[in-house]
Each structure stands twice: as C-alpha cells, then as structure tokens.
XYZ file of C-alpha atoms in Angstrom:
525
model
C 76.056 116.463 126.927
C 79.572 118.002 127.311
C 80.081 120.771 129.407
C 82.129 122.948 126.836
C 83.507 122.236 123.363
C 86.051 124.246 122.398
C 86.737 124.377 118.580
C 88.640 126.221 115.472
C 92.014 125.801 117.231
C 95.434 124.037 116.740
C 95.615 121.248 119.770
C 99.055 120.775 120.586
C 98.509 118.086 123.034
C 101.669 116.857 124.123
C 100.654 113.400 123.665
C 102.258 111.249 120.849
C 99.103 109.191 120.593
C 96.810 112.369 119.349
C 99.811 114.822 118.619
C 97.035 117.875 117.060
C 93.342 118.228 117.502
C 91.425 121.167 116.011
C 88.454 120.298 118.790
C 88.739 119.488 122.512
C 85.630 118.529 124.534
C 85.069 119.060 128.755
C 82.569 117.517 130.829
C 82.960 117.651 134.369
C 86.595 119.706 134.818
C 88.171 116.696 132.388
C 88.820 116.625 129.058
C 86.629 113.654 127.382
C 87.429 113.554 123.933
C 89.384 114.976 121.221
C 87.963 115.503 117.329
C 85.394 113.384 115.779
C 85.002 111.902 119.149
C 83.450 115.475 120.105
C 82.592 117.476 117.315
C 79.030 115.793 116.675
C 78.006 115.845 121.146
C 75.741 118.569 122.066
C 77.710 121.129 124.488
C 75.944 123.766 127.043
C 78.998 125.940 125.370
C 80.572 125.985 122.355
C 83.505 128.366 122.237
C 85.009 129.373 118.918
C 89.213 130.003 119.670
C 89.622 131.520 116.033
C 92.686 129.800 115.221
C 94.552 129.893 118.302
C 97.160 127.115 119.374
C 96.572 125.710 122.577
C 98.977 123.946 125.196
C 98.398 122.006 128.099
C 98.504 124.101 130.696
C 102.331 125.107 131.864
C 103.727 123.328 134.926
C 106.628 125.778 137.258
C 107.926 123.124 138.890
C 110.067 125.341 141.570
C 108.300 128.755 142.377
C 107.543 130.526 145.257
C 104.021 132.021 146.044
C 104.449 133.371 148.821
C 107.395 135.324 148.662
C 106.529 136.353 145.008
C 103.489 137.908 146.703
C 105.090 139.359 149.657
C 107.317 141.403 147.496
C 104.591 142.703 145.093
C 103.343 144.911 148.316
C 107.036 145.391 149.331
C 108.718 148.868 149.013
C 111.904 147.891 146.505
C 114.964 148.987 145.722
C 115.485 147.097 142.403
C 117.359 148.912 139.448
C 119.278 150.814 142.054
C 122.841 151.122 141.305
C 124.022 153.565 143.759
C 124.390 153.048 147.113
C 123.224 157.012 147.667
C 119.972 156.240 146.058
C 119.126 152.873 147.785
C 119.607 154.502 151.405
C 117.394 157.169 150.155
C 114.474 155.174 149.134
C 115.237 152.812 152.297
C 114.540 155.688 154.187
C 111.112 156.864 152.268
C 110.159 153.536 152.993
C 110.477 153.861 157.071
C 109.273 157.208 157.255
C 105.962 155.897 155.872
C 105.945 152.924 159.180
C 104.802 153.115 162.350
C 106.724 153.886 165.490
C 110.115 153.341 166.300
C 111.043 149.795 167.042
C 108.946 148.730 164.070
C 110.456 146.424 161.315
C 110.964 147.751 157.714
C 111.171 145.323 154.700
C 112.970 146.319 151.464
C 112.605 143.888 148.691
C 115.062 144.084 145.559
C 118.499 143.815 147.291
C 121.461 142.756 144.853
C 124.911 143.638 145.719
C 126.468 142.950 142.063
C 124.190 146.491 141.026
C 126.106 148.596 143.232
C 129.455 146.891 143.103
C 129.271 145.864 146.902
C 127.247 145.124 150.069
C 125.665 147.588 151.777
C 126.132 148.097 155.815
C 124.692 147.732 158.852
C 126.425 151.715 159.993
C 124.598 152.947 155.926
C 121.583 151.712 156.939
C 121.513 152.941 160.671
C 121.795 156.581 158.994
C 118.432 156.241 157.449
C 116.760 153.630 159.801
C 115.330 156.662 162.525
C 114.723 153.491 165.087
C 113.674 151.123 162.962
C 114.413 147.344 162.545
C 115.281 147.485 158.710
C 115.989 144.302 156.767
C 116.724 144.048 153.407
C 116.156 141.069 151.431
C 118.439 139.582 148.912
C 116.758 138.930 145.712
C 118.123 135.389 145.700
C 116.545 134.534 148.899
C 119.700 133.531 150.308
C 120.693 136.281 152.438
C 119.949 139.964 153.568
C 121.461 143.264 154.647
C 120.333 144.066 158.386
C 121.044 147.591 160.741
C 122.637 147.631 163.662
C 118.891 147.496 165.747
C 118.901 144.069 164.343
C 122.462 142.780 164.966
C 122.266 143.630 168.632
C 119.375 141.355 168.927
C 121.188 138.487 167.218
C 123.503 135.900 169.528
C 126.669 136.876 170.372
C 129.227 135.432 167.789
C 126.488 134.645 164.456
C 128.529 135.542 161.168
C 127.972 138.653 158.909
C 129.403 140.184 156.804
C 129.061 143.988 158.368
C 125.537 143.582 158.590
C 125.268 140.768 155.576
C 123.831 137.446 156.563
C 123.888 135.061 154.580
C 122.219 131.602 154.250
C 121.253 130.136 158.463
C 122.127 133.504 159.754
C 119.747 135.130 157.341
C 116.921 132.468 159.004
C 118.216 133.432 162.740
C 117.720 136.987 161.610
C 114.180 136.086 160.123
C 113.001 133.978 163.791
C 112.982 137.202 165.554
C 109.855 138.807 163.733
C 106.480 137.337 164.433
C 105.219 135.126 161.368
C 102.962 136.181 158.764
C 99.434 134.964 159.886
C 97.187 132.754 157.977
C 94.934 135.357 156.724
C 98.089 137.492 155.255
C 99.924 134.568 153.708
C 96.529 133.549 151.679
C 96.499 136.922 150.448
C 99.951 136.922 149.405
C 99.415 133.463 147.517
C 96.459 134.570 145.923
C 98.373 137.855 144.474
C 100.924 135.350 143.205
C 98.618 132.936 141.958
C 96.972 135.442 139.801
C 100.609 136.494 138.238
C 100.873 132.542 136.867
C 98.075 132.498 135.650
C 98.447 135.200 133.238
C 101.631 133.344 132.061
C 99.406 130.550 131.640
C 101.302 128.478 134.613
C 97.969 126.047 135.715
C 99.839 124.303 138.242
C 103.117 124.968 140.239
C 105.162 123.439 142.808
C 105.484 125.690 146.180
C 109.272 125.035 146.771
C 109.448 124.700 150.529
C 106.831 125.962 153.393
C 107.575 126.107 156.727
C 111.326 126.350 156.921
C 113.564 128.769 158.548
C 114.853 130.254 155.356
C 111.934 131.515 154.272
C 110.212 132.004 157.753
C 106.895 132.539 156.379
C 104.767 130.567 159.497
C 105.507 127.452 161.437
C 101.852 126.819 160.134
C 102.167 127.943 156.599
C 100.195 124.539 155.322
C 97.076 125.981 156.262
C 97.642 129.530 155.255
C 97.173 127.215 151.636
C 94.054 125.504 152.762
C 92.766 129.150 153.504
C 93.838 130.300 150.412
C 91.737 127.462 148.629
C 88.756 128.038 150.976
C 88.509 131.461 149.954
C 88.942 131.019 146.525
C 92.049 132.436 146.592
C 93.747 129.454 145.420
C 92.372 129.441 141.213
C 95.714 126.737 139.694
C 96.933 123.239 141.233
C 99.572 123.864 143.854
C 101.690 121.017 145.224
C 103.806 121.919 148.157
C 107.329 121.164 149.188
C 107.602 120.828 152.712
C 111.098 122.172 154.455
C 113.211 119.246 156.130
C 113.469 121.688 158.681
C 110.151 120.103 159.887
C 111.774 116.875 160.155
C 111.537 115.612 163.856
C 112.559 112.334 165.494
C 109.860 109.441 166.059
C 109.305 106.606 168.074
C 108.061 104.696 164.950
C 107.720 100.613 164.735
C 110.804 99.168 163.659
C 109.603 97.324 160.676
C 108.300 100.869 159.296
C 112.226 101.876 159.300
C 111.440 105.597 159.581
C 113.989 107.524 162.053
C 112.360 110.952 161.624
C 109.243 112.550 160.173
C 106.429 115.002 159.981
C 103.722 114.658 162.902
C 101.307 111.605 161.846
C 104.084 110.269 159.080
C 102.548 113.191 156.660
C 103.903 112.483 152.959
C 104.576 113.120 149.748
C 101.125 112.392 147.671
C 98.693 113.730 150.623
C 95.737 115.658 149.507
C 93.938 116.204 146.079
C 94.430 117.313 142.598
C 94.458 121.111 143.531
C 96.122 121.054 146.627
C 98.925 118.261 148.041
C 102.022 117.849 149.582
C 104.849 117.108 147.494
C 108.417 116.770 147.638
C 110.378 117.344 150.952
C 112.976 120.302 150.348
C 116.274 119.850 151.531
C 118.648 122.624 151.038
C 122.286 121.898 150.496
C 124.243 125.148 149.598
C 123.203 129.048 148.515
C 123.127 130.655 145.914
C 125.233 131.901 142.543
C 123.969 135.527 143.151
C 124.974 135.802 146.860
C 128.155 133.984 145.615
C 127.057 131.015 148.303
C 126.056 128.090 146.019
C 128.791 125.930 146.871
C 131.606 124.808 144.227
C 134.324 122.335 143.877
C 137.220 125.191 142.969
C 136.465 128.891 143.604
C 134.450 131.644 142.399
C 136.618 133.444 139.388
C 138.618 136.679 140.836
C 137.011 135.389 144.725
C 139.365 133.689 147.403
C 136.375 130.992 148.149
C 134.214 128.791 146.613
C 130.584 129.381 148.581
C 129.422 127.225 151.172
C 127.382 124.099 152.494
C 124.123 124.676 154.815
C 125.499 122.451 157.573
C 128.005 119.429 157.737
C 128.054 117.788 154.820
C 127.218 114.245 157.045
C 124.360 116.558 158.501
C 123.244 117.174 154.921
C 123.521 113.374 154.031
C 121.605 112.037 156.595
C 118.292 114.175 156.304
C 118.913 113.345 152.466
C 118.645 109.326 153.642
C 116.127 109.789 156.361
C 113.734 111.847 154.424
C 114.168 108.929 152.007
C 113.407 105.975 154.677
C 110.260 108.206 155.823
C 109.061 107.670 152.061
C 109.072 111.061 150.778
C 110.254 112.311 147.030
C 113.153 114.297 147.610
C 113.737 117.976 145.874
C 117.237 118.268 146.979
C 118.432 122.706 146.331
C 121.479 121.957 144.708
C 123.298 124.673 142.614
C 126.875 124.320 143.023
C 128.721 121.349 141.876
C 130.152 120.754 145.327
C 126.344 120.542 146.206
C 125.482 118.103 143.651
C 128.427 115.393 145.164
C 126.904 115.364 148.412
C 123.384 115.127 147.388
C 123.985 112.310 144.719
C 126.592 110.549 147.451
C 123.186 110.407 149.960
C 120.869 109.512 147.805
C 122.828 106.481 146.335
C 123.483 105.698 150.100
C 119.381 106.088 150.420
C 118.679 103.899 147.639
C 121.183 101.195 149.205
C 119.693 100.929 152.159
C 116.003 101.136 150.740
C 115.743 100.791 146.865
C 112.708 102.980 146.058
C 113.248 103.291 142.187
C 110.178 104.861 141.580
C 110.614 107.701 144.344
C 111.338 110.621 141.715
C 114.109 112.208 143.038
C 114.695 116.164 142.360
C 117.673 117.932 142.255
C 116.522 121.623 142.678
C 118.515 124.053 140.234
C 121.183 121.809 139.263
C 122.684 124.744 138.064
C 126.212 123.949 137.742
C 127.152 119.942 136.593
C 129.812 118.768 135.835
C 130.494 115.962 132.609
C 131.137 113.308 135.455
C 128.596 113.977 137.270
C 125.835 113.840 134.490
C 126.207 110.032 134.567
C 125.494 109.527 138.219
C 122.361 111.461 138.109
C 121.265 108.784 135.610
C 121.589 105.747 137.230
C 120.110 107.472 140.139
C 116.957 108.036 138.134
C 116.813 111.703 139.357
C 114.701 114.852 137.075
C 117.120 118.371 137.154
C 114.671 120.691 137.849
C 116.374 124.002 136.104
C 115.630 127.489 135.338
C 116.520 128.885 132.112
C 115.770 132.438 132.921
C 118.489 132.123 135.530
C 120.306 132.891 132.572
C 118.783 134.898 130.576
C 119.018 137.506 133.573
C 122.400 136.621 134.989
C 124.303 135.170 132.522
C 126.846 136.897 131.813
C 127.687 137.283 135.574
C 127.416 133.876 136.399
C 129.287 132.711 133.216
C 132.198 135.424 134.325
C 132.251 133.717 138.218
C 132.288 130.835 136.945
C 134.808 130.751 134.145
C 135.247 129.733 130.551
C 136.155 126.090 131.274
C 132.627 125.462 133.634
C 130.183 128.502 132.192
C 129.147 125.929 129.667
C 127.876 123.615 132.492
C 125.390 126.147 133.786
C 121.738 125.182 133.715
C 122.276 122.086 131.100
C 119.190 121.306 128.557
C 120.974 119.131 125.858
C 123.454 117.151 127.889
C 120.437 115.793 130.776
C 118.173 114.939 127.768
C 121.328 112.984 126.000
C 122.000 111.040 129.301
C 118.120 110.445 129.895
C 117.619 112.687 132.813
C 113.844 113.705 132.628
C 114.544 117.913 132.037
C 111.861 119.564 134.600
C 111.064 123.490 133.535
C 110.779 126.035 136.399
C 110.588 129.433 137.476
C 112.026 130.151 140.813
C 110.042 133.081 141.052
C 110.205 135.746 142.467
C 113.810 135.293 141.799
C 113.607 136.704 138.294
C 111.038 136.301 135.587
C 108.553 133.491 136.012
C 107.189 133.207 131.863
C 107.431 130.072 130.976
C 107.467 131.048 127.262
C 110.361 132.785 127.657
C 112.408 130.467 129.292
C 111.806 128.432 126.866
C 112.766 130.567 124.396
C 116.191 130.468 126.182
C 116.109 126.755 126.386
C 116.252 126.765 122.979
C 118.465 129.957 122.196
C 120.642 129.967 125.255
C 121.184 133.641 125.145
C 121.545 136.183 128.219
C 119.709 139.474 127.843
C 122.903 140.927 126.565
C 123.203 138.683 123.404
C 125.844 136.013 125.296
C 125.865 132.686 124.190
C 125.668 130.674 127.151
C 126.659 126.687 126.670
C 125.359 126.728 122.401
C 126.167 123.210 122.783
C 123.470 122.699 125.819
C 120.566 124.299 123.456
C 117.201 122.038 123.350
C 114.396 122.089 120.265
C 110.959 124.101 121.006
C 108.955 120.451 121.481
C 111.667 119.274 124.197
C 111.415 122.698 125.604
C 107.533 122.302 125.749
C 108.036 118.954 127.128
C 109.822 120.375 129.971
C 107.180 122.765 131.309
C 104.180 120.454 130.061
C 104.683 116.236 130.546
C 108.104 116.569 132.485
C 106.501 119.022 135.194
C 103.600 116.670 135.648
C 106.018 113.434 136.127
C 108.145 115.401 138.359
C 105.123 116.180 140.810
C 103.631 112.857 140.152
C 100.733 114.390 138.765
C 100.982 112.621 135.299
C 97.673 111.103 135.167
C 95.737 114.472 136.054
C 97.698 116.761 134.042
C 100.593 117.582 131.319
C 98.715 116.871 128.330
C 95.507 117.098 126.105
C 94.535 113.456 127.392
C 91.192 112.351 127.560
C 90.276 111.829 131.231
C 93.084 114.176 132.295
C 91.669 117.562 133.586
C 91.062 120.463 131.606
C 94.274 122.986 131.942
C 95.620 124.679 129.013
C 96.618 128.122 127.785
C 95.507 129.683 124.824
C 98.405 131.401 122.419
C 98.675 134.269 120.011
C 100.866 131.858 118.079
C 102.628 128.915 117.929
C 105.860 128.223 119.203
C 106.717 125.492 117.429
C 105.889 127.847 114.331
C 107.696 131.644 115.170
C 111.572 132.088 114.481
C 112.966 131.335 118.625
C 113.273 134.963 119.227
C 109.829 135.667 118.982
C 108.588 132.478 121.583
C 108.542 134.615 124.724
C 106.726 137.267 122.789
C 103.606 135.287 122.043
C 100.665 136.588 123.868
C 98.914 134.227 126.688
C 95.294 134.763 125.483
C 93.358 133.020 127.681
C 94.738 130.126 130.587
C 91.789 127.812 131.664
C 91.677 125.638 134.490
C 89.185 122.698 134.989
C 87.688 123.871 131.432
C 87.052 126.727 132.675
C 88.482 130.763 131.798
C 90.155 132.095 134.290
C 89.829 135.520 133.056
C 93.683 136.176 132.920
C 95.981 137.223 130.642
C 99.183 138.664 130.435
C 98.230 141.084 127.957
C-alpha cells in the first residue's frame, strides 16, 4: 500500500526517461512509481492537486541560513538613502539595548544608497557607549564606531571605520559567538523562508569561518537544529578552509592538512552532510572588493585577493589532496585565474576527475577563461538575482566591454559547464522562480538588458535549480527529479513555467512544497 498518491497534476519530472506524469506515488519518504505504475495501488492518502504543475523540489546551491536568520531579528537600515536617517534609526536601535559597553547590530548596510561610507566619528554621535557594528549587506565588510576600532590591533586597515573583507572577521573575533541554541533558531527561521519558495534542499555556504563568525562549533548548532525539528529541508554544509589545520597523517594518505579525524565531503545523511570545503578568494562586487584583472569603472583599483595569491593556491591544492569537493568564492575575474591555476595544479598532482569542483559566483568570466573551466570539469555556481537587483550598478563598474560577462547562463551551457542555480541569500532575494525568470530574461529591476546574448530557455533554467543543484552537492541519486526511488521533494505551482510568457515565471504562486512526501505547510502566498 503506498503511503500517498498524489493525482490530477502536470509532473514535470526533470527526467528525460518519464518527462510528464499526471500521478506520482510515495511510500516510505520515496517516490515509487509514476502513472499506471500507481494509479491502480491502494494509498492511506489520496490527494487531489486540481491541475497543478509540480517540480522537483528546488535546490539553492549557495545560501546562507544562518545569517539570513540573524538578520530577520536584526534592527535594519535597508532603503535608507540618507546618511541623516540611517544614524537616526542606528540610534533607536541602541537606545532599545542594554548597558553601555553592549554591542549593537544593524543589518542592511549598503554604501552605493547613500552615495558613500558611513564613519566611525557619525556613528560615535549616536552610539551613547555602545559597540555598534554595521553589517554590509554583501557580507564582505562593515561600518564599526570608534568603541570598536580602539579594541582592534594597532595598524588593521579601514577605511574610517570601514572594514572590509579579514579586517571585517578581526572585527567579528572580538564578540562572543552565537551559541548553539541561538544559531538553531536562526536556521530554523531561515529554513522556513525556503520553504515557502519551495527550496527542499540548500547548500549552507561556509560554517565555521572567520568571515562569518557565527561559532567555532557551528556544525552542531545544525545537528540541534535537526534534533529539534527545526531543521524541515536537506541541508548540506560547506565547511570554511579556515578550519583547515596541519596533520601528522601517513604518507601514503598524501594529506598535508585537514579537519580533526580527516572529516569530508559526503559525511552524514540525506538531510544533513558535509559538503564542499569553502575557500574564499576575493570580496565582493557590492563592497567593490571582488577582485578584477583591470579596475573598477570611474575607481583607481581593481578590488582585492583574501591573502597571497600562493596562500590562496595552496589551501585550493591541499583541500584537494585531503579529498574534499572544492566550492572555491570566486567573483572577480582576477579570482577566477588563481582558483583555476590551483586547481589544475591539484588535479596534476592528484587527478580526481570526479571531485566536482565549484566555483562560487563566478560572477565575472572572461571568453578565455570559459574554456579552462571546461577541461577542469568545474559547475559555476551563479546567482541570477545578483542581477536582477544590482545590475545596472554592477554593469556601470564594470563597463560596456565586460558587463556582458556578468553571471553567464548561455556561454557555460555552450562550453559544457554544468550551470548550478543559487541564491546567496540573505544577500538579496532567494526565489528561485524568479531567478529564473532572469535566467531566461536577463533583465535588472530597472528594465536593463544585461548580457541578451547570455539568456538560457525556462527547461535549462529549471535544470539549473532542479538536476544541476543535485549533481553539484552530489546528491543526484536522492534528489533533483521525479525518479522512482529518489525521495519525495517537490513544490506545487499556480502555473507552469514552461507555459506563462517569462515575465510572469517569478509571479507563479508556490502552493504547497513537500518534503519526504510530506506538506510542509508553507507557502509563499
């Protein structure tokens, strides 16, 4: 007897072999048959979708939990676009903490609103004692008082009270880390937003690193989550390579540094794992720090590098001798040399051809590069809304000859470079639906056309948050598709994709988003 039939609906399944099924059958968490092989088995439940199309579940192959959750309980100062207003609600926001001494967070911090950075002497005006740090929305650097600085060392770069990139992450090691119980909470806020987008599994991109500072033990702040069923989608997470630490491991195994007990990519279960390891390489476009070959347009630099670029190289190599998958942050072209320089070197040394390599963002490639991530056999893990929000800022930094190299679609699928769907989220919006509207459109918010030549159809766009998600987290046999013996994700939609004019896709309502063959009870309606 199955579990659950589900019935009157348009299967999009994602899988060539059974491309549409009007009935779907779970027993167990897994889908067991499709059609005929269902329609006629008895079923505890028998739930009528009234013409709905239904999707595998999506896959956000780069998101944040987290953070995203972090900053939905975090006062903000987003929309802001004087600097007058922001110091006023910065200092609503302390009056309402504890005594002085305390630390204040302020979510929603972009310079390019208000024309400029704010300062450490603006903030000490409204501060009243307080530690007060506010977060770029990028994640790549902050705006910090003068109570701050003076704890910093003696000689750390800012920018009158702007840190950027490690100095944000020196600024971040002198508050106490969230505890367990706090993080879990967080992540379950988060998880609860993806679900109503119908995201059913998602790809925490990087725990335990100094950039995000969350906890030195942030791993089980997930396996508390999950125990108290705070945890309801698959979550696979990318450890920082800031956990990376020398061992005294046999020589055969070849493995200069690691995580404590050689801890690696494909520990753990269908619901909870450990995936890639997350090396970052450069910033980002919004903090003008992802790092390019020429400089920003109308700037005097052209962002900047994490470390040494031989620094960079060999974590890339030994993360790869340890055996992990890599998911290399790479935005800026400059970036994207060094990382596909290490990992060739890697793959010299130790051919691993089927280790999945990532390269995080690849937001800005150039035509010779596109080549070289080929033969590597890497997936560019992108995010279209990066685009639809920014657009027409990043394609004015960046100039007429390279805007139409931002955040490729067409060009990776035409050189065979598997096209990976993502959020970044809390960065900007996490929908998959309508990033792949842009996918497909490649339009900012203001009407831009952004790269026309780099636009993807709907089904590749589906492909990219659906069977190209799952292959990127090696998760290809559990999930991606309407597969028999693959589990039971999918999201139920108001209409199909494939079937509305483009503008409408990120429109269509997310009805229902089951997990395991079971309703989650979200939606984003």
């Amino acid at each position: 007897m199955l579990c659950t039939r589900l019935t009157n609906a348009r299967f999009v399944t994602m899988d060539p072999d059974h491309p549409v099924a009007h009935d779907l059958g779970v027993w167990r968490g897994r889908i067991v048959g499709l059609d005929e092989a269902v329609t006629s088995l008895p079923a505890r439940e028998v739930i009528d979708l009234q013409g709905a199309t239904v999707l595998p579940g999506f896959i956000d192959a780069h998101v944040h939990l987290a953070w995203t959750g972090f900053k939905q309980n975090t006062p903000s100062i987003a929309g802001c676009t004087r600097v007058d207003e922001v110091l006023a609600l910065v200092e609503e926001a302390v009056t309402r903490q504890g005594a002085p001494g305390a630390w204040v967070s302020i979510a929603g911090y972009d310079q390019r609103a208000l024309g400029r950075h704010l300062t450490a002497v603006e903030l000490d005006r409204v501060s009243h004692g307080r530690k007060v740090f506010l977060l770029h929305d990028s994640g790549h650097g902050c705006v910090v008082n003068s109570a701050v600085l003076e704890l910093l060392p003696a000689g750390l770069p800012h920018e009158n009270g702007f840190l950027a990139e490690g100095a944000m992450g020196v600024a971040r090691a002198l508050r106490l880390p969230h505890s367990q119980a706090d993080l879990a909470e967080a992540i379950g806020r988060a998880a609860l937003t993806c679900l109503a987008e119908g995201v059913t599994t998602c790809a925490e991109a990087g725990i335990g690193g100094t950039l995000f500072g969350h906890s030195p033990v942030e791993l089980g702040a997930y396996q508390l989550a999950r125990e108290k069923g705070l945890l309801p989608l698959r979550v696979q997470l990318m450890v920082s390579a800031d956990r990376l630490r020398t061992v005294a491991a046999h020589e055969a195994d070849g493995i200069p540094r690691a995580l404590d007990l050689g801890l690696r990519t494909g520990f753990g279960d269908d619901r909870l794992s450990v995936g890639a390891l997350k090396i970052f390489t450069d910033g980002g476009m919004m903090a003008r720090t992802a790092a390019l070959s020429s400089p920003y347009e109308g700037l005097d630099h052209a962002g900047e590098v994490q470390d040494d670029p031989e620094v960079l190289a060999d974590t890339i190599v030994d993360g790869h001798l340890a055996g992990w998958q890599l998911a290399v942050h790479a935005i800026g072209d400059r970036a994207a040399d060094i990382a596909l320089d290490a990992l060739e070197r890697a793959q010299r040394l130790r051919p691993r051809p089927g280790a999945r390599h990532r390269i995080e963002h690849a937001g800005l490639i150039r035509p010779d590069q596109l080549p070289r991530c080929a033969r590597l056999g890497v997936s560019a893990v992108v995010q279209p809304t990066f685009l639809r929000s920014f657009g027409d800022d990043y394609a004015a930094i960046t100039g007429e000859e390279r805007a139409p190299w931002l955040y490729r679609g067409r060009a990776f699928l035409d050189h065979g470079i598997p096209l990976v769907g993502s959020s970044d989220r809390p960065v900007t919006d996490g929908s998959p639906l309508r990033a792949i509207q842009f996918m497909v459109e490649r339009a900012s918010e203001s009407g831009q056309v952004i790269g026309p030549d780099e636009g993807i159809t709907v089904d590749e766009a589906l492909h990219a948050y659906t069977v190209a998600g799952a292959f990127a987290c090696h998760l290809e046999d559990s999930v991606g598709s309407l597969t028999p013996g693959k589990r039971a994700d999918l999201v139920v939609l108001g209409d199909d994709p494939r079937r509305v004019g483009a503008a409408r896709i990120g429109d269509i309502e997310v009805v229902a988003t089951y997990v395991d063959g079971r309703d989650t009870g979200t939606s984003a309606s």
